[in-house]
Protein backbone atom coordinates (compact mmCIF):
# COMPACT_ATOMS: atom_id res chain seq x y z
CA UNK A 1 0.00 0.00 0.00
CA UNK A 2 1.32 3.47 -0.81
CA UNK A 3 0.58 6.59 1.21
CA UNK A 4 1.29 10.08 -0.17
CA UNK A 5 2.55 12.28 2.60
CA UNK A 6 3.55 15.95 2.55
CA UNK A 7 6.22 16.85 -0.04
CA UNK A 8 5.63 13.64 -2.00
CA UNK A 9 7.49 11.44 0.44
CA UNK A 10 5.98 8.07 -0.35
CA UNK A 11 5.82 5.51 2.42
CA UNK A 12 5.22 1.90 1.59
CA UNK A 13 3.59 -0.07 4.35
CA UNK A 14 3.98 -3.81 4.18
CA UNK A 15 1.46 -6.38 5.44
CA UNK A 16 3.44 -6.61 8.69
CA UNK A 17 2.90 -2.88 9.24
CA UNK A 18 6.60 -2.08 8.84
CA UNK A 19 6.99 1.21 7.00
CA UNK A 20 9.85 2.02 4.66
CA UNK A 21 10.13 5.50 3.16
CA UNK A 22 10.78 5.51 -0.58
CA UNK A 23 13.54 7.78 -1.90
CA UNK A 24 12.35 10.77 -3.92
CA UNK A 25 13.70 14.29 -4.64
CA UNK A 26 15.04 15.89 -1.46
CA UNK A 27 15.29 19.39 -3.01
CA UNK A 28 12.61 21.45 -4.74
CA UNK A 29 13.98 22.28 -8.16
CA UNK A 30 12.72 24.43 -11.02
CA UNK A 31 11.57 22.14 -13.80
CA UNK A 32 11.40 19.16 -11.42
CA UNK A 33 9.74 16.19 -13.12
CA UNK A 34 7.86 14.60 -10.23
CA UNK A 35 4.45 15.60 -11.58
CA UNK A 36 5.20 14.30 -15.07
CA UNK A 37 6.44 10.85 -14.09
CA UNK A 38 3.06 9.25 -14.67
CA UNK A 39 2.87 10.59 -18.22
CA UNK A 40 6.47 9.46 -18.87
CA UNK A 41 5.81 5.98 -17.54
CA UNK A 42 4.95 4.20 -20.83
CA UNK A 43 8.04 5.52 -22.59
CA UNK A 44 10.98 4.18 -20.60
CA UNK A 45 12.85 1.18 -22.02
CA UNK A 46 12.37 -2.09 -20.17
CA UNK A 47 16.07 -2.78 -20.09
CA UNK A 48 19.26 -0.79 -20.30
CA UNK A 49 22.81 -0.97 -19.00
CA UNK A 50 23.98 2.20 -17.26
CA UNK A 51 21.76 5.25 -16.62
CA UNK A 52 23.06 8.80 -17.26
CA UNK A 53 21.30 11.99 -16.16
CA UNK A 54 23.44 15.03 -17.11
CA UNK A 55 20.93 17.76 -16.07
CA UNK A 56 20.35 16.34 -12.62
CA UNK A 57 18.52 19.11 -10.68
CA UNK A 58 16.27 17.34 -8.14
CA UNK A 59 16.67 14.01 -9.96
CA UNK A 60 12.99 12.96 -10.08
CA UNK A 61 13.56 10.55 -12.96
CA UNK A 62 16.58 8.93 -11.29
CA UNK A 63 14.48 8.24 -8.17
CA UNK A 64 11.70 6.80 -10.32
CA UNK A 65 13.94 4.46 -12.32
CA UNK A 66 16.32 3.54 -9.47
CA UNK A 67 18.86 2.08 -11.88
CA UNK A 68 21.48 -0.36 -10.64
CA UNK A 69 24.25 1.66 -12.22
CA UNK A 70 24.04 5.41 -12.65
CA UNK A 71 26.14 8.47 -13.48
CA UNK A 72 24.49 11.75 -12.44
CA UNK A 73 25.84 15.22 -13.16
CA UNK A 74 24.97 18.88 -13.26
CA UNK A 75 26.88 22.07 -13.96
CA UNK A 76 25.79 23.55 -10.60
CA UNK A 77 28.66 22.67 -8.23
CA UNK A 78 26.76 23.54 -5.05
CA UNK A 79 23.90 21.29 -6.08
CA UNK A 80 26.27 18.42 -6.86
CA UNK A 81 28.13 18.87 -3.54
CA UNK A 82 24.79 18.60 -1.75
CA UNK A 83 23.96 15.31 -3.49
CA UNK A 84 27.42 13.99 -2.65
CA UNK A 85 27.19 15.02 1.00
CA UNK A 86 23.84 13.22 1.33
CA UNK A 87 25.48 10.15 -0.24
CA UNK A 88 28.73 10.24 1.77
CA UNK A 89 28.23 12.22 5.01
CA UNK A 90 24.58 11.93 5.97
CA UNK A 91 24.97 11.85 9.80
CA UNK A 92 26.84 15.16 9.73
CA UNK A 93 24.33 16.71 7.33
CA UNK A 94 21.45 15.60 9.60
CA UNK A 95 23.09 17.07 12.67
CA UNK A 96 23.52 20.43 10.97
CA UNK A 97 19.96 20.35 9.62
CA UNK A 98 18.61 19.77 13.12
CA UNK A 99 20.45 22.93 14.22
CA UNK A 100 18.98 24.94 11.33
CA UNK A 101 15.48 23.70 12.08
CA UNK A 102 15.82 24.70 15.71
CA UNK A 103 17.00 28.21 14.93
CA UNK A 104 14.86 28.89 11.84
CA UNK A 105 13.44 32.40 11.59
CA UNK A 106 13.75 35.48 9.43
CA UNK A 107 17.07 36.78 10.80
CA UNK A 108 18.52 33.28 10.88
CA UNK A 109 17.54 32.63 7.23
CA UNK A 110 19.44 35.70 5.99
CA UNK A 111 22.47 34.88 8.14
CA UNK A 112 22.46 31.34 6.78
CA UNK A 113 22.20 32.66 3.22
CA UNK A 114 25.21 34.89 3.81
CA UNK A 115 27.18 31.96 5.20
CA UNK A 116 26.14 29.78 2.22
CA UNK A 117 27.55 32.41 -0.14
CA UNK A 118 30.80 32.87 1.79
CA UNK A 119 33.75 31.60 -0.21
CA UNK A 120 36.36 30.22 2.14
CA UNK A 121 35.93 28.35 5.40
CA UNK A 122 32.62 26.66 4.54
CA UNK A 123 33.04 22.90 4.24
CA UNK A 124 31.09 20.98 1.57
CA UNK A 125 29.01 19.31 4.29
CA UNK A 126 28.18 22.62 5.95
CA UNK A 127 27.21 24.09 2.59
CA UNK A 128 25.09 21.03 1.75
CA UNK A 129 23.05 21.36 4.95
CA UNK A 130 22.66 25.10 4.28
CA UNK A 131 21.52 24.33 0.74
CA UNK A 132 18.79 21.96 1.96
CA UNK A 133 17.71 24.39 4.70
CA UNK A 134 17.57 27.39 2.33
CA UNK A 135 15.83 25.35 -0.37
CA UNK A 136 13.04 24.36 2.03
CA UNK A 137 12.55 27.82 3.50
CA UNK A 138 13.16 30.20 0.59
CA UNK A 139 10.52 31.69 -1.70
CA UNK A 140 9.00 28.96 -3.88
CA UNK A 141 12.01 26.66 -3.41
CA UNK A 142 13.73 28.56 -6.20
CA UNK A 143 17.45 28.38 -6.85
CA UNK A 144 18.67 31.62 -8.39
CA UNK A 145 22.06 33.33 -8.38
CA UNK A 146 22.96 36.96 -9.00
CA UNK A 147 25.74 38.07 -11.37
CA UNK A 148 28.36 37.39 -8.70
CA UNK A 149 27.21 33.79 -8.37
CA UNK A 150 25.51 34.37 -5.01
CA UNK A 151 22.26 32.64 -4.09
CA UNK A 152 19.81 35.53 -3.68
CA UNK A 153 16.29 34.14 -3.18
CA UNK A 154 14.39 35.75 -0.25
CA UNK A 155 12.71 33.88 2.58
CA UNK A 156 9.37 32.21 1.74
CA UNK A 157 6.19 32.65 3.73
CA UNK A 158 5.77 29.15 5.14
CA UNK A 159 4.30 29.02 8.61
CA UNK A 160 5.96 25.74 9.54
CA UNK A 161 8.28 24.56 6.77
CA UNK A 162 9.11 20.89 6.81
CA UNK A 163 12.85 21.27 6.47
CA UNK A 164 13.81 17.61 6.43
CA UNK A 165 12.71 14.12 7.22
CA UNK A 166 15.36 11.80 8.65
CA UNK A 167 13.83 8.58 7.28
CA UNK A 168 13.49 10.09 3.84
CA UNK A 169 17.08 11.38 3.69
CA UNK A 170 18.34 7.99 4.88
CA UNK A 171 16.43 6.29 2.08
CA UNK A 172 17.90 8.78 -0.41
CA UNK A 173 21.43 8.20 0.90
CA UNK A 174 21.01 4.42 0.66
CA UNK A 175 19.92 4.53 -2.96
CA UNK A 176 22.87 6.82 -3.81
CA UNK A 177 25.53 4.39 -2.58
CA UNK A 178 27.70 3.41 -5.54
CA UNK A 179 26.21 6.11 -7.77
CA UNK A 180 28.66 8.41 -9.58
CA UNK A 181 27.79 12.10 -9.04
CA UNK A 182 29.91 14.79 -10.67
CA UNK A 183 30.03 18.45 -11.64
CA UNK A 184 30.18 18.77 -15.41
CA UNK A 185 28.54 20.23 -18.46
CA UNK A 186 26.15 17.94 -20.37
CA UNK A 187 28.64 17.37 -23.19
CA UNK A 188 30.88 15.17 -21.06
CA UNK A 189 28.25 12.42 -21.24
CA UNK A 190 29.72 11.68 -24.68
CA UNK A 191 32.94 10.54 -22.97
CA UNK A 192 31.15 8.02 -20.79
CA UNK A 193 27.95 6.65 -22.34
CA UNK A 194 28.20 3.36 -24.20
CA UNK A 195 25.95 1.25 -26.43
CA UNK A 196 22.98 -0.08 -24.44
CA UNK A 197 23.05 2.77 -21.91
CA UNK A 198 20.06 5.05 -21.25
CA UNK A 199 20.64 8.82 -21.28
CA UNK A 200 17.89 11.17 -20.06
CA UNK A 201 18.31 14.89 -20.84
CA UNK A 202 16.21 17.48 -19.02
CA UNK A 203 17.84 20.78 -20.04
CA UNK A 204 16.59 24.26 -19.18
CA UNK A 205 13.70 24.62 -21.64
CA UNK A 206 13.57 26.71 -24.79
CA UNK A 207 11.33 29.63 -23.70
CA UNK A 208 7.75 29.64 -24.98
CA UNK A 209 8.20 33.26 -25.99
CA UNK A 210 10.98 35.79 -25.72
CA UNK A 211 9.44 37.26 -22.56
CA UNK A 212 8.72 34.02 -20.74
CA UNK A 213 12.37 33.02 -20.52
CA UNK A 214 13.17 31.32 -17.25
CA UNK A 215 16.83 30.62 -17.62
CA UNK A 216 18.02 31.59 -14.18
CA UNK A 217 19.07 28.09 -13.10
CA UNK A 218 22.68 29.10 -12.86
CA UNK A 219 24.80 32.16 -13.54
CA UNK A 220 25.73 30.75 -16.99
CA UNK A 221 22.22 30.62 -18.59
CA UNK A 222 21.30 28.26 -21.45
CA UNK A 223 20.69 29.84 -24.86
CA UNK A 224 19.87 28.48 -28.34
CA UNK A 225 23.55 27.85 -29.07
CA UNK A 226 23.58 25.29 -26.25
CA UNK A 227 20.25 23.81 -27.42
CA UNK A 228 21.90 23.20 -30.81
CA UNK A 229 24.94 21.62 -29.17
CA UNK A 230 22.69 19.40 -27.12
CA UNK A 231 20.88 18.21 -30.27
CA UNK A 232 24.29 17.26 -31.74
CA UNK A 233 25.19 15.31 -28.59
CA UNK A 234 21.79 13.58 -28.84
CA UNK A 235 22.55 12.48 -32.40
CA UNK A 236 26.05 11.32 -31.46
CA UNK A 237 24.69 9.14 -28.64
CA UNK A 238 22.13 7.68 -31.03
CA UNK A 239 24.90 6.72 -33.49
CA UNK A 240 26.68 5.01 -30.62
CA UNK A 241 23.71 2.77 -29.83
CA UNK A 242 22.47 4.50 -26.65
CA UNK A 243 18.80 4.95 -25.82
CA UNK A 244 18.25 8.69 -25.53
CA UNK A 245 15.26 10.49 -24.05
CA UNK A 246 14.90 14.28 -23.79
CA UNK A 247 12.33 16.68 -22.32
CA UNK A 248 11.78 20.20 -23.63
CA UNK A 249 9.02 22.69 -24.35
CA UNK A 250 6.73 22.13 -27.32
CA UNK A 251 7.83 24.98 -29.56
CA UNK A 252 8.71 24.94 -33.28
CA UNK A 253 12.44 25.38 -32.55
CA UNK A 254 12.50 22.15 -30.51
CA UNK A 255 10.43 20.20 -33.07
CA UNK A 256 12.87 21.35 -35.75
CA UNK A 257 15.96 20.40 -33.76
CA UNK A 258 14.66 16.87 -33.16
CA UNK A 259 12.71 16.41 -36.42
CA UNK A 260 14.35 13.02 -37.11
CA UNK A 261 13.20 11.42 -33.84
CA UNK A 262 9.99 10.27 -32.24
CA UNK A 263 8.31 13.26 -30.57
CA UNK A 264 5.66 12.62 -27.91
CA UNK A 265 3.43 15.49 -26.73
CA UNK A 266 3.04 15.94 -22.95
CA UNK A 267 0.62 18.25 -21.08
CA UNK A 268 2.20 19.74 -18.02
CA UNK A 269 1.37 22.27 -15.32
CA UNK A 270 4.22 24.63 -14.58
CA UNK A 271 4.51 25.76 -11.04
CA UNK A 272 7.49 28.08 -11.17
CA UNK A 273 6.57 31.33 -12.85
CA UNK A 274 6.45 34.82 -11.45
CA UNK A 275 2.98 35.46 -12.89
CA UNK A 276 0.16 33.27 -11.65
CA UNK A 277 -1.56 33.64 -15.06
CA UNK A 278 1.27 31.58 -16.56
CA UNK A 279 0.83 28.71 -14.16
CA UNK A 280 -1.60 26.93 -16.48
CA UNK A 281 -1.03 23.86 -18.57
CA UNK A 282 1.68 24.20 -21.19
CA UNK A 283 2.82 21.89 -23.93
CA UNK A 284 6.01 19.92 -23.55
CA UNK A 285 7.58 17.14 -25.55
CA UNK A 286 9.50 13.96 -24.89
CA UNK A 287 11.95 13.03 -27.65
CA UNK A 288 12.83 9.36 -27.92
CA UNK A 289 15.32 7.76 -30.29
CA UNK A 290 13.81 4.27 -30.37
C1 LIG B 1 15.21 21.41 -15.76
S1 LIG B 1 16.49 21.32 -14.57
C2 LIG B 1 16.51 19.60 -14.28
C3 LIG B 1 15.37 19.18 -13.43
C4 LIG B 1 15.42 17.71 -12.98
N1 LIG B 1 15.16 16.81 -14.09
C5 LIG B 1 14.44 17.45 -11.87
O1 LIG B 1 13.56 16.58 -11.96
O2 LIG B 1 14.54 18.14 -10.83
C6 LIG B 1 17.92 21.68 -15.48
C7 LIG B 1 19.26 21.49 -14.77
O3 LIG B 1 20.30 21.67 -15.74
C8 LIG B 1 21.43 22.26 -15.13
N2 LIG B 1 22.26 22.84 -16.21
C9 LIG B 1 22.17 24.05 -16.80
N3 LIG B 1 23.10 24.19 -17.78
C10 LIG B 1 23.79 23.02 -17.81
C11 LIG B 1 24.87 22.52 -18.61
N4 LIG B 1 25.42 23.27 -19.56
N5 LIG B 1 25.32 21.28 -18.38
C12 LIG B 1 24.77 20.51 -17.39
N6 LIG B 1 23.75 20.92 -16.60
C13 LIG B 1 23.26 22.16 -16.81
C14 LIG B 1 20.85 23.23 -14.14
O4 LIG B 1 21.79 23.47 -13.09
C15 LIG B 1 19.58 22.49 -13.66
O5 LIG B 1 19.82 21.78 -12.47
Tab-separated table of C-alpha atoms and ligand atoms in Angstrom:
chain	number	residue	atom	x	y	z
A	1	UNK	CA	0.000	0.000	0.000
A	2	UNK	CA	1.318	3.470	-0.809
A	3	UNK	CA	0.576	6.593	1.213
A	4	UNK	CA	1.292	10.078	-0.166
A	5	UNK	CA	2.549	12.276	2.603
A	6	UNK	CA	3.548	15.952	2.545
A	7	UNK	CA	6.215	16.846	-0.041
A	8	UNK	CA	5.631	13.640	-2.000
A	9	UNK	CA	7.493	11.441	0.435
A	10	UNK	CA	5.975	8.072	-0.354
A	11	UNK	CA	5.822	5.512	2.425
A	12	UNK	CA	5.222	1.904	1.594
A	13	UNK	CA	3.591	-0.072	4.353
A	14	UNK	CA	3.979	-3.813	4.178
A	15	UNK	CA	1.455	-6.380	5.436
A	16	UNK	CA	3.438	-6.615	8.686
A	17	UNK	CA	2.896	-2.878	9.243
A	18	UNK	CA	6.605	-2.077	8.838
A	19	UNK	CA	6.989	1.208	7.001
A	20	UNK	CA	9.848	2.024	4.660
A	21	UNK	CA	10.133	5.501	3.157
A	22	UNK	CA	10.785	5.509	-0.577
A	23	UNK	CA	13.538	7.777	-1.903
A	24	UNK	CA	12.346	10.771	-3.924
A	25	UNK	CA	13.701	14.288	-4.640
A	26	UNK	CA	15.045	15.894	-1.458
A	27	UNK	CA	15.287	19.392	-3.008
A	28	UNK	CA	12.608	21.448	-4.741
A	29	UNK	CA	13.977	22.285	-8.155
A	30	UNK	CA	12.717	24.435	-11.020
A	31	UNK	CA	11.571	22.136	-13.799
A	32	UNK	CA	11.399	19.156	-11.424
A	33	UNK	CA	9.745	16.195	-13.120
A	34	UNK	CA	7.855	14.600	-10.227
A	35	UNK	CA	4.452	15.605	-11.582
A	36	UNK	CA	5.200	14.295	-15.073
A	37	UNK	CA	6.437	10.846	-14.089
A	38	UNK	CA	3.058	9.255	-14.670
A	39	UNK	CA	2.874	10.592	-18.219
A	40	UNK	CA	6.467	9.460	-18.872
A	41	UNK	CA	5.812	5.983	-17.537
A	42	UNK	CA	4.954	4.201	-20.826
A	43	UNK	CA	8.037	5.519	-22.589
A	44	UNK	CA	10.980	4.177	-20.596
A	45	UNK	CA	12.854	1.183	-22.017
A	46	UNK	CA	12.371	-2.090	-20.175
A	47	UNK	CA	16.068	-2.776	-20.087
A	48	UNK	CA	19.255	-0.786	-20.301
A	49	UNK	CA	22.806	-0.973	-19.002
A	50	UNK	CA	23.983	2.195	-17.264
A	51	UNK	CA	21.760	5.251	-16.623
A	52	UNK	CA	23.065	8.803	-17.259
A	53	UNK	CA	21.301	11.994	-16.164
A	54	UNK	CA	23.438	15.029	-17.113
A	55	UNK	CA	20.931	17.762	-16.073
A	56	UNK	CA	20.354	16.345	-12.618
A	57	UNK	CA	18.517	19.106	-10.677
A	58	UNK	CA	16.268	17.344	-8.144
A	59	UNK	CA	16.675	14.012	-9.961
A	60	UNK	CA	12.992	12.962	-10.077
A	61	UNK	CA	13.563	10.550	-12.961
A	62	UNK	CA	16.575	8.930	-11.288
A	63	UNK	CA	14.479	8.244	-8.175
A	64	UNK	CA	11.699	6.804	-10.315
A	65	UNK	CA	13.943	4.465	-12.324
A	66	UNK	CA	16.321	3.544	-9.472
A	67	UNK	CA	18.861	2.077	-11.876
A	68	UNK	CA	21.477	-0.360	-10.641
A	69	UNK	CA	24.253	1.661	-12.216
A	70	UNK	CA	24.043	5.414	-12.650
A	71	UNK	CA	26.136	8.468	-13.477
A	72	UNK	CA	24.494	11.750	-12.436
A	73	UNK	CA	25.844	15.217	-13.155
A	74	UNK	CA	24.967	18.880	-13.258
A	75	UNK	CA	26.875	22.066	-13.958
A	76	UNK	CA	25.795	23.553	-10.596
A	77	UNK	CA	28.660	22.667	-8.227
A	78	UNK	CA	26.757	23.540	-5.046
A	79	UNK	CA	23.899	21.294	-6.082
A	80	UNK	CA	26.271	18.420	-6.861
A	81	UNK	CA	28.130	18.872	-3.544
A	82	UNK	CA	24.788	18.596	-1.752
A	83	UNK	CA	23.963	15.307	-3.494
A	84	UNK	CA	27.422	13.989	-2.652
A	85	UNK	CA	27.190	15.018	1.002
A	86	UNK	CA	23.839	13.216	1.328
A	87	UNK	CA	25.477	10.153	-0.237
A	88	UNK	CA	28.732	10.242	1.772
A	89	UNK	CA	28.234	12.215	5.005
A	90	UNK	CA	24.579	11.935	5.972
A	91	UNK	CA	24.967	11.855	9.801
A	92	UNK	CA	26.845	15.160	9.731
A	93	UNK	CA	24.326	16.714	7.332
A	94	UNK	CA	21.449	15.604	9.596
A	95	UNK	CA	23.091	17.072	12.670
A	96	UNK	CA	23.525	20.430	10.971
A	97	UNK	CA	19.961	20.345	9.615
A	98	UNK	CA	18.615	19.769	13.121
A	99	UNK	CA	20.453	22.932	14.215
A	100	UNK	CA	18.979	24.941	11.330
A	101	UNK	CA	15.483	23.701	12.081
A	102	UNK	CA	15.817	24.703	15.711
A	103	UNK	CA	17.000	28.211	14.931
A	104	UNK	CA	14.865	28.889	11.839
A	105	UNK	CA	13.440	32.398	11.592
A	106	UNK	CA	13.753	35.482	9.429
A	107	UNK	CA	17.067	36.779	10.799
A	108	UNK	CA	18.515	33.283	10.876
A	109	UNK	CA	17.541	32.634	7.232
A	110	UNK	CA	19.438	35.697	5.991
A	111	UNK	CA	22.469	34.885	8.140
A	112	UNK	CA	22.457	31.338	6.782
A	113	UNK	CA	22.196	32.662	3.220
A	114	UNK	CA	25.214	34.894	3.806
A	115	UNK	CA	27.182	31.961	5.197
A	116	UNK	CA	26.135	29.779	2.217
A	117	UNK	CA	27.545	32.412	-0.139
A	118	UNK	CA	30.798	32.868	1.795
A	119	UNK	CA	33.749	31.601	-0.211
A	120	UNK	CA	36.361	30.216	2.143
A	121	UNK	CA	35.931	28.349	5.396
A	122	UNK	CA	32.624	26.662	4.541
A	123	UNK	CA	33.045	22.898	4.240
A	124	UNK	CA	31.094	20.985	1.568
A	125	UNK	CA	29.014	19.310	4.286
A	126	UNK	CA	28.183	22.624	5.954
A	127	UNK	CA	27.206	24.087	2.588
A	128	UNK	CA	25.094	21.028	1.749
A	129	UNK	CA	23.048	21.363	4.945
A	130	UNK	CA	22.665	25.100	4.285
A	131	UNK	CA	21.516	24.329	0.737
A	132	UNK	CA	18.786	21.964	1.956
A	133	UNK	CA	17.709	24.392	4.702
A	134	UNK	CA	17.568	27.385	2.334
A	135	UNK	CA	15.831	25.349	-0.366
A	136	UNK	CA	13.042	24.360	2.029
A	137	UNK	CA	12.548	27.817	3.505
A	138	UNK	CA	13.164	30.201	0.592
A	139	UNK	CA	10.520	31.695	-1.702
A	140	UNK	CA	9.001	28.955	-3.885
A	141	UNK	CA	12.010	26.661	-3.409
A	142	UNK	CA	13.734	28.565	-6.202
A	143	UNK	CA	17.453	28.378	-6.847
A	144	UNK	CA	18.675	31.621	-8.385
A	145	UNK	CA	22.056	33.329	-8.381
A	146	UNK	CA	22.962	36.959	-9.003
A	147	UNK	CA	25.736	38.068	-11.369
A	148	UNK	CA	28.361	37.389	-8.697
A	149	UNK	CA	27.210	33.794	-8.374
A	150	UNK	CA	25.513	34.374	-5.008
A	151	UNK	CA	22.261	32.642	-4.092
A	152	UNK	CA	19.814	35.532	-3.680
A	153	UNK	CA	16.294	34.142	-3.180
A	154	UNK	CA	14.389	35.748	-0.249
A	155	UNK	CA	12.706	33.880	2.578
A	156	UNK	CA	9.370	32.215	1.738
A	157	UNK	CA	6.188	32.648	3.731
A	158	UNK	CA	5.772	29.151	5.140
A	159	UNK	CA	4.297	29.016	8.611
A	160	UNK	CA	5.962	25.744	9.542
A	161	UNK	CA	8.279	24.563	6.770
A	162	UNK	CA	9.108	20.885	6.805
A	163	UNK	CA	12.848	21.270	6.474
A	164	UNK	CA	13.809	17.614	6.429
A	165	UNK	CA	12.714	14.125	7.223
A	166	UNK	CA	15.361	11.797	8.645
A	167	UNK	CA	13.834	8.579	7.284
A	168	UNK	CA	13.494	10.090	3.843
A	169	UNK	CA	17.076	11.385	3.691
A	170	UNK	CA	18.339	7.994	4.884
A	171	UNK	CA	16.426	6.287	2.081
A	172	UNK	CA	17.903	8.779	-0.409
A	173	UNK	CA	21.425	8.204	0.899
A	174	UNK	CA	21.012	4.416	0.658
A	175	UNK	CA	19.920	4.533	-2.961
A	176	UNK	CA	22.871	6.820	-3.810
A	177	UNK	CA	25.531	4.390	-2.579
A	178	UNK	CA	27.701	3.411	-5.536
A	179	UNK	CA	26.213	6.114	-7.769
A	180	UNK	CA	28.657	8.410	-9.576
A	181	UNK	CA	27.789	12.099	-9.045
A	182	UNK	CA	29.914	14.788	-10.668
A	183	UNK	CA	30.029	18.452	-11.642
A	184	UNK	CA	30.176	18.774	-15.407
A	185	UNK	CA	28.538	20.226	-18.461
A	186	UNK	CA	26.146	17.938	-20.366
A	187	UNK	CA	28.637	17.372	-23.192
A	188	UNK	CA	30.878	15.170	-21.057
A	189	UNK	CA	28.251	12.419	-21.240
A	190	UNK	CA	29.725	11.683	-24.677
A	191	UNK	CA	32.941	10.540	-22.974
A	192	UNK	CA	31.150	8.025	-20.788
A	193	UNK	CA	27.950	6.648	-22.336
A	194	UNK	CA	28.197	3.358	-24.203
A	195	UNK	CA	25.946	1.245	-26.432
A	196	UNK	CA	22.985	-0.079	-24.443
A	197	UNK	CA	23.050	2.769	-21.908
A	198	UNK	CA	20.058	5.049	-21.255
A	199	UNK	CA	20.635	8.815	-21.277
A	200	UNK	CA	17.890	11.171	-20.057
A	201	UNK	CA	18.306	14.893	-20.844
A	202	UNK	CA	16.215	17.479	-19.015
A	203	UNK	CA	17.837	20.783	-20.036
A	204	UNK	CA	16.595	24.262	-19.179
A	205	UNK	CA	13.701	24.618	-21.640
A	206	UNK	CA	13.573	26.713	-24.786
A	207	UNK	CA	11.334	29.635	-23.696
A	208	UNK	CA	7.750	29.638	-24.979
A	209	UNK	CA	8.203	33.257	-25.992
A	210	UNK	CA	10.978	35.787	-25.715
A	211	UNK	CA	9.439	37.261	-22.564
A	212	UNK	CA	8.722	34.016	-20.739
A	213	UNK	CA	12.370	33.015	-20.524
A	214	UNK	CA	13.167	31.322	-17.249
A	215	UNK	CA	16.830	30.619	-17.618
A	216	UNK	CA	18.024	31.592	-14.175
A	217	UNK	CA	19.066	28.092	-13.100
A	218	UNK	CA	22.684	29.098	-12.865
A	219	UNK	CA	24.801	32.159	-13.545
A	220	UNK	CA	25.732	30.751	-16.993
A	221	UNK	CA	22.225	30.617	-18.588
A	222	UNK	CA	21.299	28.257	-21.451
A	223	UNK	CA	20.688	29.835	-24.863
A	224	UNK	CA	19.866	28.482	-28.341
A	225	UNK	CA	23.555	27.846	-29.072
A	226	UNK	CA	23.575	25.292	-26.246
A	227	UNK	CA	20.249	23.812	-27.422
A	228	UNK	CA	21.899	23.197	-30.809
A	229	UNK	CA	24.945	21.623	-29.171
A	230	UNK	CA	22.690	19.396	-27.119
A	231	UNK	CA	20.881	18.212	-30.269
A	232	UNK	CA	24.293	17.264	-31.742
A	233	UNK	CA	25.189	15.313	-28.588
A	234	UNK	CA	21.790	13.584	-28.838
A	235	UNK	CA	22.552	12.479	-32.397
A	236	UNK	CA	26.052	11.324	-31.455
A	237	UNK	CA	24.692	9.137	-28.637
A	238	UNK	CA	22.132	7.680	-31.034
A	239	UNK	CA	24.903	6.716	-33.486
A	240	UNK	CA	26.681	5.008	-30.623
A	241	UNK	CA	23.712	2.772	-29.829
A	242	UNK	CA	22.473	4.504	-26.655
A	243	UNK	CA	18.803	4.954	-25.818
A	244	UNK	CA	18.254	8.693	-25.534
A	245	UNK	CA	15.256	10.495	-24.054
A	246	UNK	CA	14.895	14.281	-23.790
A	247	UNK	CA	12.326	16.684	-22.321
A	248	UNK	CA	11.775	20.205	-23.625
A	249	UNK	CA	9.020	22.689	-24.351
A	250	UNK	CA	6.725	22.129	-27.324
A	251	UNK	CA	7.833	24.978	-29.562
A	252	UNK	CA	8.710	24.941	-33.281
A	253	UNK	CA	12.442	25.375	-32.554
A	254	UNK	CA	12.503	22.152	-30.513
A	255	UNK	CA	10.426	20.199	-33.065
A	256	UNK	CA	12.869	21.355	-35.752
A	257	UNK	CA	15.965	20.401	-33.760
A	258	UNK	CA	14.658	16.866	-33.161
A	259	UNK	CA	12.714	16.408	-36.418
A	260	UNK	CA	14.350	13.017	-37.107
A	261	UNK	CA	13.199	11.420	-33.844
A	262	UNK	CA	9.988	10.275	-32.235
A	263	UNK	CA	8.308	13.265	-30.572
A	264	UNK	CA	5.663	12.621	-27.912
A	265	UNK	CA	3.429	15.490	-26.729
A	266	UNK	CA	3.042	15.942	-22.947
A	267	UNK	CA	0.619	18.248	-21.083
A	268	UNK	CA	2.204	19.739	-18.021
A	269	UNK	CA	1.372	22.268	-15.323
A	270	UNK	CA	4.219	24.630	-14.585
A	271	UNK	CA	4.512	25.761	-11.038
A	272	UNK	CA	7.492	28.084	-11.173
A	273	UNK	CA	6.574	31.334	-12.854
A	274	UNK	CA	6.448	34.819	-11.451
A	275	UNK	CA	2.982	35.459	-12.887
A	276	UNK	CA	0.157	33.272	-11.653
A	277	UNK	CA	-1.557	33.642	-15.062
A	278	UNK	CA	1.268	31.585	-16.559
A	279	UNK	CA	0.827	28.708	-14.158
A	280	UNK	CA	-1.598	26.929	-16.481
A	281	UNK	CA	-1.034	23.859	-18.569
A	282	UNK	CA	1.675	24.204	-21.191
A	283	UNK	CA	2.817	21.893	-23.932
A	284	UNK	CA	6.013	19.919	-23.545
A	285	UNK	CA	7.578	17.138	-25.546
A	286	UNK	CA	9.504	13.960	-24.892
A	287	UNK	CA	11.947	13.035	-27.653
A	288	UNK	CA	12.832	9.357	-27.917
A	289	UNK	CA	15.316	7.758	-30.291
A	290	UNK	CA	13.815	4.272	-30.368
B	1	LIG	C1	15.208	21.405	-15.761
B	1	LIG	S1	16.490	21.324	-14.569
B	1	LIG	C2	16.514	19.602	-14.282
B	1	LIG	C3	15.368	19.177	-13.430
B	1	LIG	C4	15.417	17.708	-12.984
B	1	LIG	N1	15.158	16.808	-14.090
B	1	LIG	C5	14.438	17.446	-11.865
B	1	LIG	O1	13.558	16.576	-11.960
B	1	LIG	O2	14.542	18.136	-10.834
B	1	LIG	C6	17.920	21.682	-15.481
B	1	LIG	C7	19.261	21.489	-14.768
B	1	LIG	O3	20.296	21.673	-15.742
B	1	LIG	C8	21.432	22.257	-15.132
B	1	LIG	N2	22.263	22.836	-16.206
B	1	LIG	C9	22.169	24.050	-16.802
B	1	LIG	N3	23.100	24.192	-17.782
B	1	LIG	C10	23.794	23.020	-17.811
B	1	LIG	C11	24.867	22.525	-18.606
B	1	LIG	N4	25.422	23.268	-19.564
B	1	LIG	N5	25.322	21.277	-18.377
B	1	LIG	C12	24.769	20.506	-17.394
B	1	LIG	N6	23.754	20.918	-16.603
B	1	LIG	C13	23.262	22.155	-16.809
B	1	LIG	C14	20.853	23.231	-14.137
B	1	LIG	O4	21.787	23.474	-13.093
B	1	LIG	C15	19.577	22.485	-13.665
B	1	LIG	O5	19.823	21.784	-12.473
